[in-house]
């Protein structure tokens, strides 16, 4: 049979399978809007905080107003005791609490260091970080104001005192995340993972469905063509299907969410081709291993969370155990995420990500050979007999 016939059979198998179509087009499109939606404001603002003011002085009330004026915090409760404040926090009525100790104003004016107690719901890192940042900013500002007042009282020039109240001043300029927001931080990497997982599921669904069909005692076109021809045609078709989806993510989605795009199109294409081929051939391997198509979704989705935390963009690779890091490098998502982030978000030259590009090509070749071997082995298996009851 001709190549043309095989292309027709493969196209029909892909576009007549509703599960594959929904996974490929529905999954990619829906997730492009659904995943970043909760973080469209980049950073959480106006988090509800309770304050326990045990000092009840003019200075402590000024601190309350300063805390409420920060963009991260909104004071919503003034419980009379710490236990009452803890109850509000544990019941989810507030995201954080501030305890102003007794003699706060006296200690501050005497040059001592009163201790402000912060607490927050650490189940959500972004919310917890915003609460602590707002409380620390307000407390630090009030402390600086008190120190400047003491310096002026002792005879220092007010302009000089306002500049020298601290021995060290920090000037923090984010390099690769100018907005310091969640979208620029994690969405580019997650988009790569979404492409990886949906493509892996789609290819495995096709292979698993054909296995299920064959186990039922039926035959199909994939058994009548050479294994390497099936691999080549399937790889080319899924590559052509996913190239526009990759362009959609790197083009429209990045522009829509105002994500940095620093890489040249040629560099992105050079990294995209081996990435997609490696994922396609790995999906073919999974498809040859599973007896039923629905197992593809289960197997791939179970790997999503481990991949997110072992890819190196949320949790640093230096803090990941070496065996886990080594296993993660077997998955195309790991080198692809690191390569794309360095190219597109950090402005690296292609020569600086060449080892990730080479790793993807090695994976594509090895997984392609394994997929061909497994498909050939399954083709040579005797056809199962079906017993009708």
mmCIF file of C-alpha atoms in Angstrom:
data_model
loop_
_atom_site.group_PDB
_atom_site.id
_atom_site.type_symbol
_atom_site.label_atom_id
_atom_site.label_comp_id
_atom_site.label_asym_id
_atom_site.label_seq_id
_atom_site.Cartn_x
_atom_site.Cartn_y
_atom_site.Cartn_z
ATOM 1 C CA UNK A 1 0.000 0.000 0.000
ATOM 2 C CA UNK A 2 1.110 3.568 -0.660
ATOM 3 C CA UNK A 3 2.178 6.349 1.681
ATOM 4 C CA UNK A 4 -0.872 8.268 0.572
ATOM 5 C CA UNK A 5 -3.183 5.518 1.803
ATOM 6 C CA UNK A 6 -1.431 5.425 5.163
ATOM 7 C CA UNK A 7 -1.776 9.204 5.538
ATOM 8 C CA UNK A 8 -5.500 8.919 4.832
ATOM 9 C CA UNK A 9 -5.950 6.117 7.360
ATOM 10 C CA UNK A 10 -4.040 8.019 10.047
ATOM 11 C CA UNK A 11 -5.921 11.258 9.388
ATOM 12 C CA UNK A 12 -9.215 9.415 9.608
ATOM 13 C CA UNK A 13 -8.189 7.669 12.844
ATOM 14 C CA UNK A 14 -7.191 10.969 14.454
ATOM 15 C CA UNK A 15 -10.019 13.239 13.326
ATOM 16 C CA UNK A 16 -12.763 10.662 13.834
ATOM 17 C CA UNK A 17 -11.745 10.108 17.460
ATOM 18 C CA UNK A 18 -13.614 12.600 19.638
ATOM 19 C CA UNK A 19 -11.406 11.916 22.658
ATOM 20 C CA UNK A 20 -8.277 12.843 20.728
ATOM 21 C CA UNK A 21 -9.848 15.959 19.216
ATOM 22 C CA UNK A 22 -11.091 17.195 22.578
ATOM 23 C CA UNK A 23 -7.724 16.510 24.229
ATOM 24 C CA UNK A 24 -5.716 18.242 21.500
ATOM 25 C CA UNK A 25 -7.827 21.245 20.560
ATOM 26 C CA UNK A 26 -10.154 21.525 23.543
ATOM 27 C CA UNK A 27 -7.433 20.923 26.124
ATOM 28 C CA UNK A 28 -4.928 23.352 24.636
ATOM 29 C CA UNK A 29 -7.463 26.123 24.009
ATOM 30 C CA UNK A 30 -9.357 25.774 27.282
ATOM 31 C CA UNK A 31 -6.219 25.666 29.412
ATOM 32 C CA UNK A 32 -4.782 28.717 27.653
ATOM 33 C CA UNK A 33 -7.569 30.764 29.267
ATOM 34 C CA UNK A 34 -8.525 28.659 32.282
ATOM 35 C CA UNK A 35 -5.128 28.200 33.927
ATOM 36 C CA UNK A 36 -3.948 31.856 34.034
ATOM 37 C CA UNK A 37 -7.427 33.206 34.893
ATOM 38 C CA UNK A 38 -7.088 33.150 38.710
ATOM 39 C CA UNK A 39 -3.773 34.992 38.415
ATOM 40 C CA UNK A 40 -4.748 37.607 35.836
ATOM 41 C CA UNK A 41 -4.073 40.341 38.418
ATOM 42 C CA UNK A 42 -0.497 39.017 38.715
ATOM 43 C CA UNK A 43 -0.352 39.360 42.517
ATOM 44 C CA UNK A 44 -2.955 38.911 45.276
ATOM 45 C CA UNK A 45 -4.112 42.206 46.751
ATOM 46 C CA UNK A 46 -6.339 43.396 49.603
ATOM 47 C CA UNK A 47 -5.936 40.244 51.699
ATOM 48 C CA UNK A 48 -8.109 40.185 54.813
ATOM 49 C CA UNK A 49 -6.092 40.600 58.016
ATOM 50 C CA UNK A 50 -7.086 40.846 61.691
ATOM 51 C CA UNK A 51 -5.055 42.981 64.102
ATOM 52 C CA UNK A 52 -4.761 42.492 67.852
ATOM 53 C CA UNK A 53 -3.681 45.829 69.330
ATOM 54 C CA UNK A 54 -2.524 45.170 72.906
ATOM 55 C CA UNK A 55 -0.876 48.599 73.167
ATOM 56 C CA UNK A 56 -3.769 50.770 71.980
ATOM 57 C CA UNK A 57 -1.568 53.853 71.711
ATOM 58 C CA UNK A 58 -1.545 56.584 69.102
ATOM 59 C CA UNK A 59 1.565 55.075 67.524
ATOM 60 C CA UNK A 60 0.074 51.582 67.385
ATOM 61 C CA UNK A 61 -3.090 52.951 65.775
ATOM 62 C CA UNK A 62 -0.894 54.751 63.255
ATOM 63 C CA UNK A 63 0.706 51.401 62.453
ATOM 64 C CA UNK A 64 -2.768 49.976 61.853
ATOM 65 C CA UNK A 65 -3.530 52.745 59.365
ATOM 66 C CA UNK A 66 -0.211 52.170 57.604
ATOM 67 C CA UNK A 67 -0.898 48.446 57.361
ATOM 68 C CA UNK A 68 -4.375 49.100 55.953
ATOM 69 C CA UNK A 69 -2.887 51.534 53.413
ATOM 70 C CA UNK A 70 -0.606 48.920 51.844
ATOM 71 C CA UNK A 71 -1.973 47.420 48.609
ATOM 72 C CA UNK A 72 -1.531 43.878 49.919
ATOM 73 C CA UNK A 73 -3.677 44.142 53.049
ATOM 74 C CA UNK A 74 -7.152 45.143 54.155
ATOM 75 C CA UNK A 75 -7.875 45.243 57.894
ATOM 76 C CA UNK A 76 -11.260 43.662 58.530
ATOM 77 C CA UNK A 77 -11.282 42.724 62.212
ATOM 78 C CA UNK A 78 -9.973 43.900 65.587
ATOM 79 C CA UNK A 79 -10.302 40.905 67.927
ATOM 80 C CA UNK A 80 -9.721 41.501 71.602
ATOM 81 C CA UNK A 81 -7.313 38.590 72.111
ATOM 82 C CA UNK A 82 -4.844 36.406 70.248
ATOM 83 C CA UNK A 83 -7.043 33.339 70.714
ATOM 84 C CA UNK A 84 -9.955 35.090 69.043
ATOM 85 C CA UNK A 85 -7.673 36.127 66.169
ATOM 86 C CA UNK A 86 -6.394 32.554 65.762
ATOM 87 C CA UNK A 87 -9.991 31.333 65.567
ATOM 88 C CA UNK A 88 -10.703 33.780 62.746
ATOM 89 C CA UNK A 89 -7.584 32.589 60.918
ATOM 90 C CA UNK A 90 -8.302 28.885 61.407
ATOM 91 C CA UNK A 91 -11.912 29.301 60.230
ATOM 92 C CA UNK A 92 -10.801 31.058 57.058
ATOM 93 C CA UNK A 93 -12.391 34.426 57.851
ATOM 94 C CA UNK A 94 -9.016 36.163 57.483
ATOM 95 C CA UNK A 95 -5.798 35.274 55.646
ATOM 96 C CA UNK A 96 -3.457 36.728 58.257
ATOM 97 C CA UNK A 97 -3.144 38.417 61.603
ATOM 98 C CA UNK A 98 -0.935 41.013 63.268
ATOM 99 C CA UNK A 99 -0.294 41.234 67.007
ATOM 100 C CA UNK A 100 0.965 44.593 68.346
ATOM 101 C CA UNK A 101 2.489 43.952 71.801
ATOM 102 C CA UNK A 102 2.031 45.988 74.980
ATOM 103 C CA UNK A 103 4.360 48.974 75.429
ATOM 104 C CA UNK A 104 4.936 49.038 71.670
ATOM 105 C CA UNK A 105 5.008 52.849 71.449
ATOM 106 C CA UNK A 106 7.166 53.242 74.573
ATOM 107 C CA UNK A 107 9.789 50.749 73.396
ATOM 108 C CA UNK A 108 9.882 52.232 69.922
ATOM 109 C CA UNK A 109 10.402 55.777 71.176
ATOM 110 C CA UNK A 110 13.100 54.625 73.612
ATOM 111 C CA UNK A 111 15.057 53.056 70.781
ATOM 112 C CA UNK A 112 14.303 49.489 71.761
ATOM 113 C CA UNK A 113 13.103 46.849 69.282
ATOM 114 C CA UNK A 114 9.512 45.806 69.954
ATOM 115 C CA UNK A 115 8.462 42.513 68.402
ATOM 116 C CA UNK A 116 5.534 42.474 65.982
ATOM 117 C CA UNK A 117 3.979 39.032 65.555
ATOM 118 C CA UNK A 118 2.785 38.054 62.058
ATOM 119 C CA UNK A 119 0.817 34.996 61.076
ATOM 120 C CA UNK A 120 -0.735 33.870 57.827
ATOM 121 C CA UNK A 121 -2.300 30.976 55.965
ATOM 122 C CA UNK A 122 0.742 29.267 54.423
ATOM 123 C CA UNK A 123 -1.424 26.831 52.444
ATOM 124 C CA UNK A 124 -1.335 29.405 49.642
ATOM 125 C CA UNK A 125 2.207 30.671 49.146
ATOM 126 C CA UNK A 126 1.232 33.747 47.144
ATOM 127 C CA UNK A 127 -1.349 34.882 49.698
ATOM 128 C CA UNK A 128 0.995 34.198 52.605
ATOM 129 C CA UNK A 129 3.805 36.082 50.895
ATOM 130 C CA UNK A 130 1.595 39.082 50.186
ATOM 131 C CA UNK A 131 0.357 39.238 53.789
ATOM 132 C CA UNK A 132 3.874 39.051 55.226
ATOM 133 C CA UNK A 133 5.190 41.565 52.694
ATOM 134 C CA UNK A 134 2.493 44.108 53.538
ATOM 135 C CA UNK A 135 2.941 43.724 57.303
ATOM 136 C CA UNK A 136 6.732 43.882 57.070
ATOM 137 C CA UNK A 137 6.617 46.959 54.829
ATOM 138 C CA UNK A 138 4.333 48.862 57.187
ATOM 139 C CA UNK A 139 6.323 47.858 60.284
ATOM 140 C CA UNK A 140 9.645 48.741 58.657
ATOM 141 C CA UNK A 141 8.352 52.130 57.522
ATOM 142 C CA UNK A 142 7.114 53.031 60.987
ATOM 143 C CA UNK A 143 10.401 51.905 62.529
ATOM 144 C CA UNK A 144 12.374 54.042 60.066
ATOM 145 C CA UNK A 145 10.165 57.022 60.832
ATOM 146 C CA UNK A 146 10.765 56.626 64.570
ATOM 147 C CA UNK A 147 14.529 56.365 64.048
ATOM 148 C CA UNK A 148 14.606 59.502 61.882
ATOM 149 C CA UNK A 149 12.611 61.347 64.566
ATOM 150 C CA UNK A 150 15.165 60.380 67.243
ATOM 151 C CA UNK A 151 18.068 61.443 65.002
ATOM 152 C CA UNK A 152 16.471 64.857 64.339
ATOM 153 C CA UNK A 153 15.761 65.296 68.045
ATOM 154 C CA UNK A 154 19.443 64.647 68.816
ATOM 155 C CA UNK A 155 20.505 67.393 66.419
ATOM 156 C CA UNK A 156 20.924 65.638 63.048
ATOM 157 C CA UNK A 157 19.867 67.380 59.846
ATOM 158 C CA UNK A 158 16.472 66.028 58.747
ATOM 159 C CA UNK A 159 17.596 65.498 55.139
ATOM 160 C CA UNK A 160 20.720 63.649 56.278
ATOM 161 C CA UNK A 161 18.785 61.624 58.834
ATOM 162 C CA UNK A 162 16.238 60.493 56.245
ATOM 163 C CA UNK A 163 19.082 59.072 54.154
ATOM 164 C CA UNK A 164 21.203 57.525 56.906
ATOM 165 C CA UNK A 165 18.649 55.880 59.174
ATOM 166 C CA UNK A 166 19.789 52.515 57.805
ATOM 167 C CA UNK A 167 23.346 51.374 57.206
ATOM 168 C CA UNK A 168 22.297 49.244 54.233
ATOM 169 C CA UNK A 169 19.717 49.976 51.569
ATOM 170 C CA UNK A 170 18.450 47.372 49.166
ATOM 171 C CA UNK A 171 17.653 48.166 45.561
ATOM 172 C CA UNK A 172 15.977 45.052 44.182
ATOM 173 C CA UNK A 173 15.445 44.959 40.427
ATOM 174 C CA UNK A 174 13.851 41.771 39.060
ATOM 175 C CA UNK A 175 15.646 40.597 35.933
ATOM 176 C CA UNK A 176 13.399 38.042 34.251
ATOM 177 C CA UNK A 177 10.102 38.856 35.959
ATOM 178 C CA UNK A 178 9.647 42.658 35.789
ATOM 179 C CA UNK A 179 6.105 42.541 37.165
ATOM 180 C CA UNK A 180 7.028 40.133 40.000
ATOM 181 C CA UNK A 181 3.750 38.404 39.141
ATOM 182 C CA UNK A 182 2.617 34.819 38.956
ATOM 183 C CA UNK A 183 1.872 34.843 35.231
ATOM 184 C CA UNK A 184 5.387 35.750 34.135
ATOM 185 C CA UNK A 185 6.831 33.409 36.720
ATOM 186 C CA UNK A 186 5.083 30.110 36.093
ATOM 187 C CA UNK A 187 2.649 30.309 33.153
ATOM 188 C CA UNK A 188 5.297 30.065 30.363
ATOM 189 C CA UNK A 189 6.620 26.826 31.853
ATOM 190 C CA UNK A 190 3.148 25.417 32.503
ATOM 191 C CA UNK A 191 2.141 26.138 28.899
ATOM 192 C CA UNK A 192 5.003 23.887 27.761
ATOM 193 C CA UNK A 193 3.827 21.215 30.188
ATOM 194 C CA UNK A 194 0.248 21.519 28.865
ATOM 195 C CA UNK A 195 1.479 20.975 25.301
ATOM 196 C CA UNK A 196 3.537 18.020 26.510
ATOM 197 C CA UNK A 197 0.728 16.341 28.436
ATOM 198 C CA UNK A 198 -2.058 16.852 25.882
ATOM 199 C CA UNK A 199 0.121 15.588 23.020
ATOM 200 C CA UNK A 200 1.240 12.609 25.087
ATOM 201 C CA UNK A 201 -2.371 11.730 25.921
ATOM 202 C CA UNK A 202 -3.533 12.125 22.317
ATOM 203 C CA UNK A 203 -0.863 9.844 20.838
ATOM 204 C CA UNK A 204 -1.302 7.281 23.619
ATOM 205 C CA UNK A 205 -5.093 7.350 23.125
ATOM 206 C CA UNK A 206 -4.632 6.430 19.486
ATOM 207 C CA UNK A 207 -2.254 3.567 20.251
ATOM 208 C CA UNK A 208 -4.261 2.296 23.216
ATOM 209 C CA UNK A 209 -7.470 2.351 21.188
ATOM 210 C CA UNK A 210 -5.826 0.308 18.442
ATOM 211 C CA UNK A 211 -4.576 -2.186 21.024
ATOM 212 C CA UNK A 212 -8.087 -2.488 22.413
ATOM 213 C CA UNK A 213 -9.423 -2.964 18.888
ATOM 214 C CA UNK A 214 -6.850 -5.681 18.181
ATOM 215 C CA UNK A 215 -7.491 -7.500 21.479
ATOM 216 C CA UNK A 216 -11.126 -7.741 20.452
ATOM 217 C CA UNK A 217 -10.026 -9.945 17.534
ATOM 218 C CA UNK A 218 -10.206 -7.263 14.854
ATOM 219 C CA UNK A 219 -7.543 -6.010 12.479
ATOM 220 C CA UNK A 220 -6.578 -2.562 11.264
ATOM 221 C CA UNK A 221 -4.458 -0.590 8.818
ATOM 222 C CA UNK A 222 -1.601 -0.183 11.344
ATOM 223 C CA UNK A 223 -0.983 -3.950 11.069
ATOM 224 C CA UNK A 224 -0.778 -3.886 7.274
ATOM 225 C CA UNK A 225 1.981 -1.278 6.932
ATOM 226 C CA UNK A 226 5.610 -1.419 7.997
ATOM 227 C CA UNK A 227 6.162 -0.334 11.582
ATOM 228 C CA UNK A 228 8.630 2.393 10.608
ATOM 229 C CA UNK A 229 6.171 3.797 8.059
ATOM 230 C CA UNK A 230 3.434 4.010 10.692
ATOM 231 C CA UNK A 231 5.854 5.732 13.046
ATOM 232 C CA UNK A 232 6.969 8.262 10.400
ATOM 233 C CA UNK A 233 3.428 9.111 9.262
ATOM 234 C CA UNK A 234 2.055 9.380 12.780
ATOM 235 C CA UNK A 235 4.969 11.520 13.853
ATOM 236 C CA UNK A 236 4.582 13.875 10.869
ATOM 237 C CA UNK A 237 0.822 14.267 11.319
ATOM 238 C CA UNK A 238 0.930 15.052 15.018
ATOM 239 C CA UNK A 239 3.871 17.374 14.406
ATOM 240 C CA UNK A 240 1.871 19.290 11.794
ATOM 241 C CA UNK A 241 -1.164 19.408 14.112
ATOM 242 C CA UNK A 242 0.781 20.730 17.090
ATOM 243 C CA UNK A 243 2.982 23.294 15.361
ATOM 244 C CA UNK A 244 0.043 25.751 15.021
ATOM 245 C CA UNK A 245 -0.889 25.122 18.670
ATOM 246 C CA UNK A 246 2.670 25.920 19.761
ATOM 247 C CA UNK A 247 2.531 29.114 17.684
ATOM 248 C CA UNK A 248 -0.793 29.955 19.323
ATOM 249 C CA UNK A 249 0.771 29.690 22.790
ATOM 250 C CA UNK A 250 3.995 31.529 21.916
ATOM 251 C CA UNK A 251 2.116 34.101 19.847
ATOM 252 C CA UNK A 252 -1.396 35.041 20.879
ATOM 253 C CA UNK A 253 -1.322 33.718 24.455
ATOM 254 C CA UNK A 254 1.981 35.380 25.324
ATOM 255 C CA UNK A 255 0.782 38.678 23.871
ATOM 256 C CA UNK A 256 -2.597 38.401 25.593
ATOM 257 C CA UNK A 257 -1.001 37.890 29.029
ATOM 258 C CA UNK A 258 1.906 40.280 28.316
ATOM 259 C CA UNK A 259 4.550 37.597 28.785
ATOM 260 C CA UNK A 260 8.093 38.270 27.623
ATOM 261 C CA UNK A 261 9.038 37.040 24.149
ATOM 262 C CA UNK A 262 12.764 37.450 23.578
ATOM 263 C CA UNK A 263 13.614 34.498 21.313
ATOM 264 C CA UNK A 264 13.869 34.529 17.536
ATOM 265 C CA UNK A 265 11.264 32.506 15.651
ATOM 266 C CA UNK A 266 13.981 30.325 14.100
ATOM 267 C CA UNK A 267 15.343 29.435 17.566
ATOM 268 C CA UNK A 268 11.868 28.593 18.870
ATOM 269 C CA UNK A 269 11.198 26.393 15.844
ATOM 270 C CA UNK A 270 14.535 24.627 16.242
ATOM 271 C CA UNK A 271 13.659 23.778 19.848
ATOM 272 C CA UNK A 272 10.022 22.933 19.099
ATOM 273 C CA UNK A 273 10.595 20.245 16.449
ATOM 274 C CA UNK A 274 12.684 17.810 18.566
ATOM 275 C CA UNK A 275 10.456 18.508 21.572
ATOM 276 C CA UNK A 276 7.273 17.523 19.729
ATOM 277 C CA UNK A 277 8.902 14.499 18.067
ATOM 278 C CA UNK A 278 10.229 13.225 21.411
ATOM 279 C CA UNK A 279 6.773 13.582 22.987
ATOM 280 C CA UNK A 280 5.058 11.892 20.019
ATOM 281 C CA UNK A 281 7.363 8.873 20.097
ATOM 282 C CA UNK A 282 7.098 8.609 23.891
ATOM 283 C CA UNK A 283 3.311 8.689 23.481
ATOM 284 C CA UNK A 284 3.558 5.867 20.943
ATOM 285 C CA UNK A 285 5.515 3.811 23.479
ATOM 286 C CA UNK A 286 2.851 4.391 26.127
ATOM 287 C CA UNK A 287 0.171 3.561 23.550
ATOM 288 C CA UNK A 288 1.823 0.212 22.822
ATOM 289 C CA UNK A 289 2.021 -0.633 26.525
ATOM 290 C CA UNK A 290 -1.558 0.082 27.614
ATOM 291 C CA UNK A 291 -4.355 -2.386 26.772
ATOM 292 C CA UNK A 292 -7.158 0.195 26.776
ATOM 293 C CA UNK A 293 -7.265 3.773 25.575
ATOM 294 C CA UNK A 294 -8.730 5.304 28.749
ATOM 295 C CA UNK A 295 -5.580 4.318 30.634
ATOM 296 C CA UNK A 296 -3.639 6.912 28.626
ATOM 297 C CA UNK A 297 -5.318 9.800 30.408
ATOM 298 C CA UNK A 298 -4.856 8.190 33.826
ATOM 299 C CA UNK A 299 -1.158 7.436 33.335
ATOM 300 C CA UNK A 300 -0.247 10.836 31.918
ATOM 301 C CA UNK A 301 -2.287 12.916 34.358
ATOM 302 C CA UNK A 302 -0.785 11.065 37.321
ATOM 303 C CA UNK A 303 2.626 12.254 36.161
ATOM 304 C CA UNK A 304 1.640 15.927 35.924
ATOM 305 C CA UNK A 305 2.305 16.996 39.513
ATOM 306 C CA UNK A 306 5.662 15.191 39.805
ATOM 307 C CA UNK A 307 6.730 16.803 36.530
ATOM 308 C CA UNK A 308 5.740 20.293 37.675
ATOM 309 C CA UNK A 309 7.872 20.090 40.806
ATOM 310 C CA UNK A 310 10.826 18.256 39.257
ATOM 311 C CA UNK A 311 11.201 20.327 36.085
ATOM 312 C CA UNK A 312 13.248 22.979 37.910
ATOM 313 C CA UNK A 313 11.148 26.125 37.493
ATOM 314 C CA UNK A 314 9.103 25.937 40.716
ATOM 315 C CA UNK A 315 11.537 24.016 42.888
ATOM 316 C CA UNK A 316 15.281 24.566 42.243
ATOM 317 C CA UNK A 317 17.091 21.567 40.797
ATOM 318 C CA UNK A 318 19.809 21.942 43.441
ATOM 319 C CA UNK A 319 17.208 21.069 46.089
ATOM 320 C CA UNK A 320 15.818 18.057 44.195
ATOM 321 C CA UNK A 321 17.307 14.648 45.064
ATOM 322 C CA UNK A 322 19.667 13.441 42.341
ATOM 323 C CA UNK A 323 17.688 10.243 41.517
ATOM 324 C CA UNK A 324 14.462 12.227 41.021
ATOM 325 C CA UNK A 325 16.262 14.817 38.918
ATOM 326 C CA UNK A 326 17.772 12.061 36.773
ATOM 327 C CA UNK A 327 14.351 10.472 36.212
ATOM 328 C CA UNK A 328 12.872 13.845 35.276
ATOM 329 C CA UNK A 329 15.485 14.252 32.535
ATOM 330 C CA UNK A 330 14.003 11.221 30.764
ATOM 331 C CA UNK A 331 10.803 13.188 30.118
ATOM 332 C CA UNK A 332 10.892 15.655 27.179
ATOM 333 C CA UNK A 333 9.132 18.325 29.258
ATOM 334 C CA UNK A 334 12.178 18.835 31.512
ATOM 335 C CA UNK A 335 14.747 19.914 28.885
ATOM 336 C CA UNK A 336 12.038 21.658 26.844
ATOM 337 C CA UNK A 337 10.893 23.833 29.754
ATOM 338 C CA UNK A 338 14.446 24.812 30.657
ATOM 339 C CA UNK A 339 15.339 25.482 27.039
ATOM 340 C CA UNK A 340 12.264 27.534 26.198
ATOM 341 C CA UNK A 341 12.451 29.583 29.404
ATOM 342 C CA UNK A 342 16.065 30.509 28.757
ATOM 343 C CA UNK A 343 15.391 31.378 25.132
ATOM 344 C CA UNK A 344 12.099 33.199 25.405
ATOM 345 C CA UNK A 345 12.056 34.657 28.915
ATOM 346 C CA UNK A 346 15.754 35.132 29.704
ATOM 347 C CA UNK A 347 17.039 36.116 26.270
ATOM 348 C CA UNK A 348 19.698 33.395 26.027
ATOM 349 C CA UNK A 349 21.490 32.649 22.775
ATOM 350 C CA UNK A 350 20.732 29.328 21.138
ATOM 351 C CA UNK A 351 24.303 28.205 21.806
ATOM 352 C CA UNK A 352 23.583 28.536 25.528
ATOM 353 C CA UNK A 353 20.690 26.069 25.333
ATOM 354 C CA UNK A 354 22.326 23.729 22.842
ATOM 355 C CA UNK A 355 22.624 20.927 25.391
ATOM 356 C CA UNK A 356 18.852 20.970 25.959
ATOM 357 C CA UNK A 357 18.296 20.889 22.181
ATOM 358 C CA UNK A 358 20.692 17.943 21.871
ATOM 359 C CA UNK A 359 18.978 16.154 24.770
ATOM 360 C CA UNK A 360 15.611 16.471 23.016
ATOM 361 C CA UNK A 361 17.017 15.067 19.778
ATOM 362 C CA UNK A 362 18.584 12.139 21.640
ATOM 363 C CA UNK A 363 15.225 11.449 23.272
ATOM 364 C CA UNK A 364 13.450 11.679 19.917
ATOM 365 C CA UNK A 365 15.826 9.167 18.301
ATOM 366 C CA UNK A 366 15.795 6.693 21.215
ATOM 367 C CA UNK A 367 12.038 6.875 21.770
ATOM 368 C CA UNK A 368 11.463 6.636 18.015
ATOM 369 C CA UNK A 369 13.509 3.441 17.778
ATOM 370 C CA UNK A 370 11.764 1.970 20.833
ATOM 371 C CA UNK A 371 8.343 2.861 19.431
ATOM 372 C CA UNK A 372 9.203 1.205 16.101
ATOM 373 C CA UNK A 373 10.451 -1.926 17.837
ATOM 374 C CA UNK A 374 7.373 -2.205 20.053
ATOM 375 C CA UNK A 375 4.999 -1.602 17.136
ATOM 376 C CA UNK A 376 6.817 -4.257 15.092
ATOM 377 C CA UNK A 377 6.644 -6.700 18.003
ATOM 378 C CA UNK A 378 2.902 -6.145 18.404
ATOM 379 C CA UNK A 379 2.386 -6.613 14.665
ATOM 380 C CA UNK A 380 4.031 -10.045 14.855
ATOM 381 C CA UNK A 381 1.893 -11.245 17.737
ATOM 382 C CA UNK A 382 -0.681 -13.882 16.819
ATOM 383 C CA UNK A 383 -4.152 -12.511 16.436
ATOM 384 C CA UNK A 384 -6.196 -13.239 19.586
ATOM 385 C CA UNK A 385 -9.202 -15.467 19.204
ATOM 386 C CA UNK A 386 -12.534 -14.177 20.412
ATOM 387 C CA UNK A 387 -14.851 -16.573 22.184
ATOM 388 C CA UNK A 388 -18.509 -15.666 21.855
ATOM 389 C CA UNK A 389 -20.789 -16.753 24.702
#
